[in-house]
Coordinates of C-alpha atoms in Angstrom, one line a residue:
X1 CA 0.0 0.0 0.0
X2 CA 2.4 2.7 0.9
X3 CA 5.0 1.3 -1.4
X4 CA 2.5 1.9 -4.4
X5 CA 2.0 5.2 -2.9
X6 CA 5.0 6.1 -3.1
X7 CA 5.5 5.1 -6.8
X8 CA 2.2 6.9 -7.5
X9 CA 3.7 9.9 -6.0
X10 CA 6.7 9.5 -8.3
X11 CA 5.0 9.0 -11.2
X12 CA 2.5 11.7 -11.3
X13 CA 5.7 14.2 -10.2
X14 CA 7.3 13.5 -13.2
X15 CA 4.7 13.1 -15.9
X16 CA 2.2 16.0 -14.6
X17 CA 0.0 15.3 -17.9
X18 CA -0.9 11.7 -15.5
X19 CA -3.1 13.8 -13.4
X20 CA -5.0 15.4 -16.2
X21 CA -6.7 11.8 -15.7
X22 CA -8.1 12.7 -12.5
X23 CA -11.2 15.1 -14.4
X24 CA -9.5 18.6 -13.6
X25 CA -10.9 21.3 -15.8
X26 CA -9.0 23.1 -18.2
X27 CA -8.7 26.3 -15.3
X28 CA -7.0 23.8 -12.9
X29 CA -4.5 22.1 -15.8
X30 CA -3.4 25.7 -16.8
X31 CA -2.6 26.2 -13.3
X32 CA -0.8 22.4 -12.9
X33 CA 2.0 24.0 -15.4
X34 CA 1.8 27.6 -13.8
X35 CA 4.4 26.3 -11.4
X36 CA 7.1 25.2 -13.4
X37 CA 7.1 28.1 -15.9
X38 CA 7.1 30.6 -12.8
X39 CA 10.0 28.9 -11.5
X40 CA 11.5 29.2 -14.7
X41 CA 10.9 32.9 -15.1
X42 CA 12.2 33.8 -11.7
X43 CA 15.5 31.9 -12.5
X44 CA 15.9 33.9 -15.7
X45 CA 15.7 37.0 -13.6
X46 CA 12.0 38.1 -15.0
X47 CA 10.6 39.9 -12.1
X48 CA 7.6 41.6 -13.7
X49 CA 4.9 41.1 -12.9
X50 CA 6.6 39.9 -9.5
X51 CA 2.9 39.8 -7.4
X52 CA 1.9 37.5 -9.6
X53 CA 4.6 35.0 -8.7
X54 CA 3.2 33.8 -5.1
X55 CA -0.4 33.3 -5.8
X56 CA 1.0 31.0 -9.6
X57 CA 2.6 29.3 -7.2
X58 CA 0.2 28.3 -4.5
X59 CA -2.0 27.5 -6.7
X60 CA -0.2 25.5 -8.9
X61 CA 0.9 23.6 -5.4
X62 CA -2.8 23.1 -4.1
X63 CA -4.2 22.0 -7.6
X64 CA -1.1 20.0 -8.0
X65 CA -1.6 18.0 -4.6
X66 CA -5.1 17.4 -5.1
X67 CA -5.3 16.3 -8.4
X68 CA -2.0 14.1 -7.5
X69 CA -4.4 13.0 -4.6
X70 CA -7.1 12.1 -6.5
X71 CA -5.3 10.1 -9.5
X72 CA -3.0 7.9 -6.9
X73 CA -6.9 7.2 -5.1
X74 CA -8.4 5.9 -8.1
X75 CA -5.0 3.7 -9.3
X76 CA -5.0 2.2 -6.1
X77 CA -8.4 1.8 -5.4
X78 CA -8.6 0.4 -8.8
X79 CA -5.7 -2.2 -8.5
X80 CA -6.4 -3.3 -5.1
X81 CA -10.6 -4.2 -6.6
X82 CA -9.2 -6.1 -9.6
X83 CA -6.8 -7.9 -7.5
X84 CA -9.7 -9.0 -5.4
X85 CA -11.8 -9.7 -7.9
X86 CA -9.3 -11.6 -10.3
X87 CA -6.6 -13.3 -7.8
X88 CA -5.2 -15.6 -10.0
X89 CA -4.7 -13.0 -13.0
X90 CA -1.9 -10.0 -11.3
X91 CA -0.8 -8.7 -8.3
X92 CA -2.0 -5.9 -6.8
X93 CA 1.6 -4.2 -8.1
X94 CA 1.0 -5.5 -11.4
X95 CA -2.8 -4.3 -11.8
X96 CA -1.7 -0.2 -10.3
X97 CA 0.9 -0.4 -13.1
X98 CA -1.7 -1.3 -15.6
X99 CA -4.2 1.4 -15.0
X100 CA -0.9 3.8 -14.6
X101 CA -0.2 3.0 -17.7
X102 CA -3.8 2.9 -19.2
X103 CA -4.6 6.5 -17.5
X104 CA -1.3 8.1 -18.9
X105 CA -2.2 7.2 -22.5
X106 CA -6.0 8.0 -22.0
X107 CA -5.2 11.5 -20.6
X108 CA -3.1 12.1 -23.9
X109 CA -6.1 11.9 -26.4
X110 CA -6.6 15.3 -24.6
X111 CA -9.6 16.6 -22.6
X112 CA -11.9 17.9 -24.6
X113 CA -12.4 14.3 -26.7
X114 CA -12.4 12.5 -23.3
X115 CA -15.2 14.6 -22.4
X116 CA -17.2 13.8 -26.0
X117 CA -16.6 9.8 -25.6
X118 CA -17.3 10.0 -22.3
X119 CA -20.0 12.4 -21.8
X120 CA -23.0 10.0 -23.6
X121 CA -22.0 7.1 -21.3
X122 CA -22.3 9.1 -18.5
X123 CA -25.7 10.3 -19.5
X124 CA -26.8 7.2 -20.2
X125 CA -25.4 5.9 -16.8
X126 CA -26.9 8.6 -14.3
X127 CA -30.2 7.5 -14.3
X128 CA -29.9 4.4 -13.8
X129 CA -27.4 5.4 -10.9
X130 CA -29.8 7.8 -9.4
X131 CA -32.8 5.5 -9.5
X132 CA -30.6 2.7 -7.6
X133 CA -29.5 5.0 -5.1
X134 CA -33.4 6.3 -4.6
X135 CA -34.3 2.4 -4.3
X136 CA -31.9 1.2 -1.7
X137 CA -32.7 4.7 0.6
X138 CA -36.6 3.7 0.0
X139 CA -36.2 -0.2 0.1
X140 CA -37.4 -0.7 3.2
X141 CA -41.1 0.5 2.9
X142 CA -40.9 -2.7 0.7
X143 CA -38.9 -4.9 1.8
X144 CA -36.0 -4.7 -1.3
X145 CA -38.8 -6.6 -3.6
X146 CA -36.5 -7.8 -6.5
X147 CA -39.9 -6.6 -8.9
X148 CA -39.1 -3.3 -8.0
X149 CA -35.9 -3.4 -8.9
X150 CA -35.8 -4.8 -12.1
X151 CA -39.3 -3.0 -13.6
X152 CA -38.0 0.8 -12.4
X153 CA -34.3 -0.1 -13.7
X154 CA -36.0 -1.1 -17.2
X155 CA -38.1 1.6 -17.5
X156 CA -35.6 4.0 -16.6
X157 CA -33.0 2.1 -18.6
X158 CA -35.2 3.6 -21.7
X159 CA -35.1 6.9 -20.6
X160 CA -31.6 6.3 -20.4
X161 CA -31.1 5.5 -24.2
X162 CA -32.5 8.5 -25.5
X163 CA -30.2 11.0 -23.2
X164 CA -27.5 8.9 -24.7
X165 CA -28.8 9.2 -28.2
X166 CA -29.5 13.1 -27.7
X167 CA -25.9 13.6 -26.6
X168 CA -24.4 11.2 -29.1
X169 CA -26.4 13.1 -31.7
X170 CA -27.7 9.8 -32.9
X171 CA -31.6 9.2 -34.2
X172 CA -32.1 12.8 -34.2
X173 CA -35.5 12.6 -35.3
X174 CA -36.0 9.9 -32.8
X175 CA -34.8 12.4 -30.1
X176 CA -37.2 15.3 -31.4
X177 CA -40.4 12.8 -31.3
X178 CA -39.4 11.7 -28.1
X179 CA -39.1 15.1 -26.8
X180 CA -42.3 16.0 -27.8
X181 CA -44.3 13.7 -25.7
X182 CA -41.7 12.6 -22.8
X183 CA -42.4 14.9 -19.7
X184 CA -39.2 17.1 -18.6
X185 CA -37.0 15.1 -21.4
X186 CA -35.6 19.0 -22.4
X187 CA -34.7 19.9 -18.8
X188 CA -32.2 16.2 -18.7
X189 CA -34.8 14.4 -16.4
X190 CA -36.5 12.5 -18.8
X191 CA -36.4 9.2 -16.8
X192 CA -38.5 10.9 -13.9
X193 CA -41.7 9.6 -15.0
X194 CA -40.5 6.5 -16.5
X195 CA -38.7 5.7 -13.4
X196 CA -41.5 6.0 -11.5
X197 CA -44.1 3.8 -13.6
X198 CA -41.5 1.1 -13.6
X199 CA -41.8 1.7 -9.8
X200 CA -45.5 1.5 -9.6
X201 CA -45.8 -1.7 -11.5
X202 CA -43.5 -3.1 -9.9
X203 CA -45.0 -2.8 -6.3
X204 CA -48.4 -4.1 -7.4
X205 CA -46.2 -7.0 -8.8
X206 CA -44.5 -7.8 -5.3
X207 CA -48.2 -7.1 -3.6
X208 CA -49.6 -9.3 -6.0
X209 CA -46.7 -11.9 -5.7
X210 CA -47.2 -11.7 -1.8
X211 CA -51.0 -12.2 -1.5
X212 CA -50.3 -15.4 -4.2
X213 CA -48.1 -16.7 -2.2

């Protein structure tokens, strides 16, 4: 653990473009090189504008550190859940090195396409990852019914697909019938209602299931 720290630490002092992979915005990865190139204009004797200097440099440090934080938190947590999950493939050493070398090559294709590969995944994913989060919170008032689950996961799931296909700009004329009819589709939270019908049938299914049984 702290060995694989430490190398983290190494790594992401050396090749400061690593961090990028930690989702900084392009403020904070101006600021990452701020640092070095105030360091280098003090040691050529540039001195104006000299007020500048301190503030470059804090904030270079405290962006620095936290992105640095960040990156060497999702290497390790990374390795250290793959090495779990697949014990007899590579070590815990072997899987950080992996995703060290996997994030450094990612961050390269440059933020701005990261963002449009990544941006209809995520809408397609936060649905789904709000809905869950709603169930579990709410699970007790029915007892975690497995009908539940699955019918308000479909139905948002649906939902889902179109924010991916709107993003993607995919089916366009898909998109503009859907949002036409869909309730709050235009505000992002198209797989409100949707969510919550899946929800509905599926409590008359587990009442239904219960009185059956």
């Amino acid at each position: 653990g702290r060995r694989a720290a430490r190398w983290m630490l190494l790594i992401a002092a050396l090749c400061p473009i690593f961090v990028l992979e930690a989702r900084m915005t392009c403020g904070s990865c101006a600021a990452l090189y701020l640092l070095p190139i105030a360091l280098c204009l003090i040691a050529r004797g540039v001195t104006k504008p000299a007020a500048l200097y301190p503030g470059m440099i804090v904030l270079a440090l405290t962006v620095t550190f936290c992105c640095m934080k960040t990156a060497i938190g999702l290497v390790t947590a990374c390795a250290d859940t793959f090495s779990v999950m697949f014990p007899r493939s590579l070590s815990y050493r072997s899987w950080a090195i992996v995703f060290t070398a996997f994030s450094l090559l990612v961050s390269n294709i440059g933020l701005s396409k990261i963002i449009s590969f990544s941006a209809p995944v995520l809408y397609f994913l936060y649905p789904l990852a709000i809905m869950l989060i709603l169930l579990n919170i709410f699970g007790k008032y029915f007892d975690y019914a497995r009908p539940v689950f699955t019918w308000a996961i479909a139905f948002t799931m649906i939902a889902a697909v179109f924010d991916l296909l709107k993003v993607a700009g995919l089916a366009q004329g898909v998109v503009d019938w859907v949002s036409t009819w869909l309730p709050f589709y235009s505000l992002g939270l198209g797989w409100i209602v949707p969510g919550a019908v899946g929800t509905m049938i599926g409590l008359i299914i587990a009442r239904h299931g219960k009185k059956t049984a």
